[in-house]
Tab-separated table of C-alpha atoms and ligand atoms in Angstrom:
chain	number	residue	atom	x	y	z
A	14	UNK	CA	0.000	0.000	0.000
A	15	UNK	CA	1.075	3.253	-0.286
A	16	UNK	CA	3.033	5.118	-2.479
A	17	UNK	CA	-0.046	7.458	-3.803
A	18	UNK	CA	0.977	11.160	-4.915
A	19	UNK	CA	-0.349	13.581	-2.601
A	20	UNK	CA	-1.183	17.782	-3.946
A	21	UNK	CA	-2.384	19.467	-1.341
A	22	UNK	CA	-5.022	22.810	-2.007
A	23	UNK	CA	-3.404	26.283	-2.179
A	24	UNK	CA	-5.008	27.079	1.330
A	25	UNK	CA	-2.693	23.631	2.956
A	26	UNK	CA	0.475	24.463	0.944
A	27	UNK	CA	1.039	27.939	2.102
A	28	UNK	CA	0.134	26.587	5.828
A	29	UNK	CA	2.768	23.598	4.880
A	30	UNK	CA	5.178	26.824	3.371
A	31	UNK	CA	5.550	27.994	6.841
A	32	UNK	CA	6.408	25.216	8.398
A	33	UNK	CA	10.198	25.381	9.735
A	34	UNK	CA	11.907	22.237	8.288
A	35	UNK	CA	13.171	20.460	11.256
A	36	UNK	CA	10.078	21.478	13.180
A	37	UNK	CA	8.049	18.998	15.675
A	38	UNK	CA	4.530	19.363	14.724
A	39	UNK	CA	1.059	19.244	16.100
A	40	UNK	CA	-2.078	19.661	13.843
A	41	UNK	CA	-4.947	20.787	15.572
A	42	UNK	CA	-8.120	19.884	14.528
A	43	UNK	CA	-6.462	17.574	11.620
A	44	UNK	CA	-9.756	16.078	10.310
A	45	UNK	CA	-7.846	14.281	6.797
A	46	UNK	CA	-4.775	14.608	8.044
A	47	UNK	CA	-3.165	15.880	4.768
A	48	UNK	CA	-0.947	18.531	6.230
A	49	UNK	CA	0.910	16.178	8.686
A	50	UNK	CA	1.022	13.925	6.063
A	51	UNK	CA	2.880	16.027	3.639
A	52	UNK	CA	5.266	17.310	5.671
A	53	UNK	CA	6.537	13.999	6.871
A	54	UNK	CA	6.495	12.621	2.749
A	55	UNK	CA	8.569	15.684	2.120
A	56	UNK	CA	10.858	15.356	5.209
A	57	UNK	CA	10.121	19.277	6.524
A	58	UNK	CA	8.919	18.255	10.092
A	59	UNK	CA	11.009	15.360	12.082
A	60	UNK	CA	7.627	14.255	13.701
A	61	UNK	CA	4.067	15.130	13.836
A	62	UNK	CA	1.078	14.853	16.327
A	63	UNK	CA	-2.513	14.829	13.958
A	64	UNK	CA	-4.974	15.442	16.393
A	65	UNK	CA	-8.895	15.710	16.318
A	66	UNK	CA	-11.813	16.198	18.866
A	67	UNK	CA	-13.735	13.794	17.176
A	68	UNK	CA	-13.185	9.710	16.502
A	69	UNK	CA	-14.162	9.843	12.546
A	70	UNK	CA	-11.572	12.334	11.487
A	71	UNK	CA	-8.985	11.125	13.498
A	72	UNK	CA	-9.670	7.827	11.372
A	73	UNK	CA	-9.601	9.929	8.120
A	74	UNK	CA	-6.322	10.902	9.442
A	75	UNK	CA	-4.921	7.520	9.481
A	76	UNK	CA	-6.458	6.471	6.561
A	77	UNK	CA	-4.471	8.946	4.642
A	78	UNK	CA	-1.235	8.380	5.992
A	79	UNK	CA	-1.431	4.809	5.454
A	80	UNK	CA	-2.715	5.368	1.660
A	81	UNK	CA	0.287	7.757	0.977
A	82	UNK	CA	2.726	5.843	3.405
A	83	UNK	CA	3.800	8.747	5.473
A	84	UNK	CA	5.188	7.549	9.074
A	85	UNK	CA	6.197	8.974	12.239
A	86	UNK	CA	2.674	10.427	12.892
A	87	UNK	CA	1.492	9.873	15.962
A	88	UNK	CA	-2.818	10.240	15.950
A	89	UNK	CA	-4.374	11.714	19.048
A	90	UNK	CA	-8.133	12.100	20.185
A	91	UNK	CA	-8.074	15.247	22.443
A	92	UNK	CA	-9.679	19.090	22.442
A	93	UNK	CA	-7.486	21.397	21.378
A	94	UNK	CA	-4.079	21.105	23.391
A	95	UNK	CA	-5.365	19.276	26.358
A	96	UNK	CA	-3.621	16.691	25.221
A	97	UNK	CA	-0.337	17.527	23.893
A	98	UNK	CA	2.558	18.525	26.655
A	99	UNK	CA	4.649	21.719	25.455
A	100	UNK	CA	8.245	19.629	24.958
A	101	UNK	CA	5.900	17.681	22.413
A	102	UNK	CA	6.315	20.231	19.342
A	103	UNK	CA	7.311	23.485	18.760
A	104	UNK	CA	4.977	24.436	15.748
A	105	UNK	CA	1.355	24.528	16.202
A	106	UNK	CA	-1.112	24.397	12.828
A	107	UNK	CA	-4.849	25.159	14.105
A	108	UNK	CA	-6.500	26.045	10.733
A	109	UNK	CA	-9.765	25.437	9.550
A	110	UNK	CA	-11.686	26.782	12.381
A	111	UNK	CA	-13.523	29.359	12.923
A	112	UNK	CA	-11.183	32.399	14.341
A	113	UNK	CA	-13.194	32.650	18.107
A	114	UNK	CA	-12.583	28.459	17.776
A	115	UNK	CA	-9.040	28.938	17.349
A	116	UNK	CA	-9.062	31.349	20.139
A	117	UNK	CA	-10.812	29.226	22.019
A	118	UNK	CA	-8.228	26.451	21.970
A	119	UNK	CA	-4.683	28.994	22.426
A	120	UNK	CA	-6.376	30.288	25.570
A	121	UNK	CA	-7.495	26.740	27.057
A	122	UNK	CA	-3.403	26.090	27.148
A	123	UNK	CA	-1.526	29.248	27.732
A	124	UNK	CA	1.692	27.126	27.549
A	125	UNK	CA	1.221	27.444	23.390
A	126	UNK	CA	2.148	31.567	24.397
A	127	UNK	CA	5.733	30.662	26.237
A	128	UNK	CA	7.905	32.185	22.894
A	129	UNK	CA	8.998	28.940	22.318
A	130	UNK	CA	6.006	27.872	20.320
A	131	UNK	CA	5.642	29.078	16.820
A	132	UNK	CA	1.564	28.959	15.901
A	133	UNK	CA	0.358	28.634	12.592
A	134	UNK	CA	-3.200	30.213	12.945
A	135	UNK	CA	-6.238	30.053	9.532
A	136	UNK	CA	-9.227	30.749	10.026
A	137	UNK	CA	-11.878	30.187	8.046
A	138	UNK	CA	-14.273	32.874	9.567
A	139	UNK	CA	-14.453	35.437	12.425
A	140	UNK	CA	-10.772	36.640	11.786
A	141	UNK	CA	-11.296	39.760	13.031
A	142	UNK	CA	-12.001	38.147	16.503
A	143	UNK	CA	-8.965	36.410	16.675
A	144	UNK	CA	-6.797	39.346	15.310
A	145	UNK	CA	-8.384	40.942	18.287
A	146	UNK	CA	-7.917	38.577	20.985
A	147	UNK	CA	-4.252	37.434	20.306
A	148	UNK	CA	-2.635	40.802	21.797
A	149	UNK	CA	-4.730	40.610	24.476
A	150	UNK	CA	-3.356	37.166	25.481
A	151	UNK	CA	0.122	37.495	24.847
A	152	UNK	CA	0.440	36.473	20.807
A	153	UNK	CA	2.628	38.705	18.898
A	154	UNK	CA	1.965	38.562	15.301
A	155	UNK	CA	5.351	37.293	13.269
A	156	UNK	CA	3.309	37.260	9.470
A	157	UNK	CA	0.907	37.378	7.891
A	158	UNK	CA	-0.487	36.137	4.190
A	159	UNK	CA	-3.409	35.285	2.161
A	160	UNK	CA	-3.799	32.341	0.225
A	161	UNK	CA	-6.668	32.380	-2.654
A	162	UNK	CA	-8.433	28.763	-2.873
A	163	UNK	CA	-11.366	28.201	-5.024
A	164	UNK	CA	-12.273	31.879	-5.088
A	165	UNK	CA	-12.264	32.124	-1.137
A	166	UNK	CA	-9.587	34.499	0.295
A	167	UNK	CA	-7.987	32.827	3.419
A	168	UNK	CA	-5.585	34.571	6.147
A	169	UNK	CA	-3.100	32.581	7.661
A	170	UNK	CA	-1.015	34.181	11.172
A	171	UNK	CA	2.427	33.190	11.769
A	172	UNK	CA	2.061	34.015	16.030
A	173	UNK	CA	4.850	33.709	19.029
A	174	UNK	CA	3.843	34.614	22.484
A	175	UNK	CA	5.755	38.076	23.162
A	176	UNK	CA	3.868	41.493	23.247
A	177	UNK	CA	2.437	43.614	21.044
A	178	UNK	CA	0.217	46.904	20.943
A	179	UNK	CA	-3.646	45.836	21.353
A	180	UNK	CA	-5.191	45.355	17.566
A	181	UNK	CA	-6.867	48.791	15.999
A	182	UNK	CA	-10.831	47.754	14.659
A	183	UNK	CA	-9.002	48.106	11.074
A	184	UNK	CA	-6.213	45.854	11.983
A	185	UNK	CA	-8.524	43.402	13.299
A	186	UNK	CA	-10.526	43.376	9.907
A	187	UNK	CA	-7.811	44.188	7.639
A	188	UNK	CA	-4.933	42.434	9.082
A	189	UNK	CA	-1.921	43.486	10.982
A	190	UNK	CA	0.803	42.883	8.146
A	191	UNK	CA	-0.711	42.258	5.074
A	192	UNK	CA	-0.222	45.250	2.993
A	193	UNK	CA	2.712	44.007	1.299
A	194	UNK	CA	0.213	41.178	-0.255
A	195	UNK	CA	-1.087	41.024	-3.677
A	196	UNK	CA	-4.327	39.804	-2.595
A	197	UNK	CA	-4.816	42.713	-0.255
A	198	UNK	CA	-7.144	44.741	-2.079
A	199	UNK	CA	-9.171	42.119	-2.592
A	200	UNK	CA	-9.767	41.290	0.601
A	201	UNK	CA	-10.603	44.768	1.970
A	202	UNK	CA	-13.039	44.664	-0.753
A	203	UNK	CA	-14.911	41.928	0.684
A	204	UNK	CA	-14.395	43.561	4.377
A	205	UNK	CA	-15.973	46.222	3.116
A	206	UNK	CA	-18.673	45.207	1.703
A	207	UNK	CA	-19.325	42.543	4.638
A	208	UNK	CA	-19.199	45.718	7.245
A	209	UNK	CA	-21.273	47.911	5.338
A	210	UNK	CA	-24.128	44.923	5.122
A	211	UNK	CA	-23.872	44.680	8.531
A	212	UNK	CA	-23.725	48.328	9.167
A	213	UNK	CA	-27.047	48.922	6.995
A	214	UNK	CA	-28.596	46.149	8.813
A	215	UNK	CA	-27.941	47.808	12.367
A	216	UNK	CA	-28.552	51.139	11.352
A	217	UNK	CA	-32.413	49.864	10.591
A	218	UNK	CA	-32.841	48.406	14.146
A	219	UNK	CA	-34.927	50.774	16.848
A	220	UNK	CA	-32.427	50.343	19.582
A	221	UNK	CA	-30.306	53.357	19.826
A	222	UNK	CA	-27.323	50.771	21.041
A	223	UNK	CA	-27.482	48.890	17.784
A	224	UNK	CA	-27.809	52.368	15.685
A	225	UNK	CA	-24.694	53.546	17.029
A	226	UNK	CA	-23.054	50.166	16.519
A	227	UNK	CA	-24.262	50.663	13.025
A	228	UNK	CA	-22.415	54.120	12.505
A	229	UNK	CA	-19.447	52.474	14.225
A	230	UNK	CA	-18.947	49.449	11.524
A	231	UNK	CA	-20.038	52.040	8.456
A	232	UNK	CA	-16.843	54.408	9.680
A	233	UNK	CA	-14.429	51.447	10.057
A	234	UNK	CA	-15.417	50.332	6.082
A	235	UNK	CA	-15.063	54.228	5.333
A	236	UNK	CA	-11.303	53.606	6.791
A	237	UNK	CA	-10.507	50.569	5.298
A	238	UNK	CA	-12.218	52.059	1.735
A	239	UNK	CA	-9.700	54.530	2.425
A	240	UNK	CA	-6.633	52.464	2.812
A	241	UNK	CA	-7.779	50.060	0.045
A	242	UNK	CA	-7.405	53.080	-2.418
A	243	UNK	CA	-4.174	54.438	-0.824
A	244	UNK	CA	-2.939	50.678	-1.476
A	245	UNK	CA	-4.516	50.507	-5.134
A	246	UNK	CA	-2.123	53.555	-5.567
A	247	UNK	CA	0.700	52.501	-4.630
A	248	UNK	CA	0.561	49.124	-6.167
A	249	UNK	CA	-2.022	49.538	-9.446
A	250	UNK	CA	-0.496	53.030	-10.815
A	251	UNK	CA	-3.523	54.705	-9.252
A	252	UNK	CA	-6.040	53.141	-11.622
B	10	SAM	C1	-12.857	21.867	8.790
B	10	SAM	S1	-11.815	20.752	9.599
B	10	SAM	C2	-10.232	21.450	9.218
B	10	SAM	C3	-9.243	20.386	8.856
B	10	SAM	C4	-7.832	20.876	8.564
B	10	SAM	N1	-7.211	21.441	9.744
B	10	SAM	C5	-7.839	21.874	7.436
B	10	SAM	O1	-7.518	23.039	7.674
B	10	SAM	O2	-8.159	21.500	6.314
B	10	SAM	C6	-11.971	21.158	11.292
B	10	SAM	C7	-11.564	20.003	12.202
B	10	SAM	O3	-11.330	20.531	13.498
B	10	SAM	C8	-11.821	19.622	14.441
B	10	SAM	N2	-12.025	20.376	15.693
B	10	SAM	C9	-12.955	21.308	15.967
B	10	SAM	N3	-12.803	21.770	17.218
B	10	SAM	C10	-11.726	21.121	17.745
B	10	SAM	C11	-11.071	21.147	19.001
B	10	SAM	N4	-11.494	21.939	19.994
B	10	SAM	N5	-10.012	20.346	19.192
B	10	SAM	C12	-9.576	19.514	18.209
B	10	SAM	N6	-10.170	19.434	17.001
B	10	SAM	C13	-11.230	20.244	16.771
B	10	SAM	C14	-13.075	19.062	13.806
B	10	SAM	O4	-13.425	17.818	14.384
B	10	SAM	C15	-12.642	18.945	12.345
B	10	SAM	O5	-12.106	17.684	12.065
């Protein structure tokens, strides 16, 4: 058995990208288990720890690296980190999740925020309350990059506990260090037009609290409208 050649998506590659070689990995919420699996094929991590909340993925986990014949992958049933000790790895992958889910999990085991963990953070939604909680609770943001994959735009945090400045509301929508990336624009585009949904939506409600919450969100898209055409500038000719 064996043997089978394994791509992964765009979204898994540039997670895989950042992956130290050398490191000692554990994958978080590993569900197919293709990112572990990878890495050890390609030799970048040493060992890996594929771990799941749930039975069924866990077995979709070793399915896969028996089909591609990737060893050294050790397959854990636990929440989160609950059941991974610090000296076990020093790279943490928790993508997939939704971003208050991956908060969730980081603040359940403080240990991941010592400095000598490097976290590899995606989330698929929520972003924004992720980017918001990880200064709060010691994460200082390394990188920062977006990954296109079947249309969908998808941030991915490079985070080491250390300190950092609490997040700005436009840094926890638009990101703390992605400016330098190509897909940029495109993603403020879709902030915007997410806030000013939401915005419209409060603005119509009769509480006064959820009116001014309304103005709030429409003045942060006004900001980030504002930064997305400064950018477009810079990097479009002004187009
Ligand atoms: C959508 S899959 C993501 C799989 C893979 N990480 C990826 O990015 O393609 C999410 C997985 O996270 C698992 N999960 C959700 N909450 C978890 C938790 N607290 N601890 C461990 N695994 C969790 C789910 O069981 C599921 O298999």
């Amino acid at each position: 058995m064996g043997e089978k050649k394994l791509d992964l998506q765009p979204r898994l590659q540039a997670l895989a990208d950042w992956v130290r070689p050398g490191a000692r990995l554990a994958d978080v919420g590993t569900d197919h288990g293709y990112l572990p699996v990878w890495l050890r094929l390609h030799g970048v991590v040493e060992h890996a720890i594929a771990s799941d909340l749930r039975p069924a993925p866990l077995d979709h986990a070793r399915r896969s690296a028996a089909a591609y014949g990737a060893s050294d992958i050790e397959f854990r049933l636990c929440d989160g980190l609950r059941g991974i000790a610090p000296e076990e790895a020093d790279t943490v992958v928790v993508a997939g999740m939704g971003g208050e889910n991956i908060a969730a999990i980081l603040e359940a085991s403080p240990w991941c925020m010592d400095g000598a963990h490097f976290l590899l953070l995606q989330p698929m939604s929520r972003d924004q309350q992720l980017r918001a909680w990880l200064p709060l609770h010691g994460g200082r943001v390394l990188r920062e990059r977006l990954v296109e994959d079947k249309g969908t735009l998808y941030p991915i945090l490079e985070v080491v506990g250390g300190a950092m400045p609490p997040a700005t509301p436009a840094q926890c929508y638009g990101g703390f260090a992605l400016s330098g990336d190509p897909l940029w624009g495109a993603y403020l585009e879709e902030r915007i037009t997410k806030l000013r949904r939401a915005a419209e939506g409060l603005r119509r409600s009769s509480s006064e609290e959820e009116q001014l919450r309304g103005a709030e969100l429409e003045k942060l898209a006004e900001e980030l409208c504002v930064r997305k055409g400064e950018w477009e500038h810079a990097n479009c000719g002004g187009d």
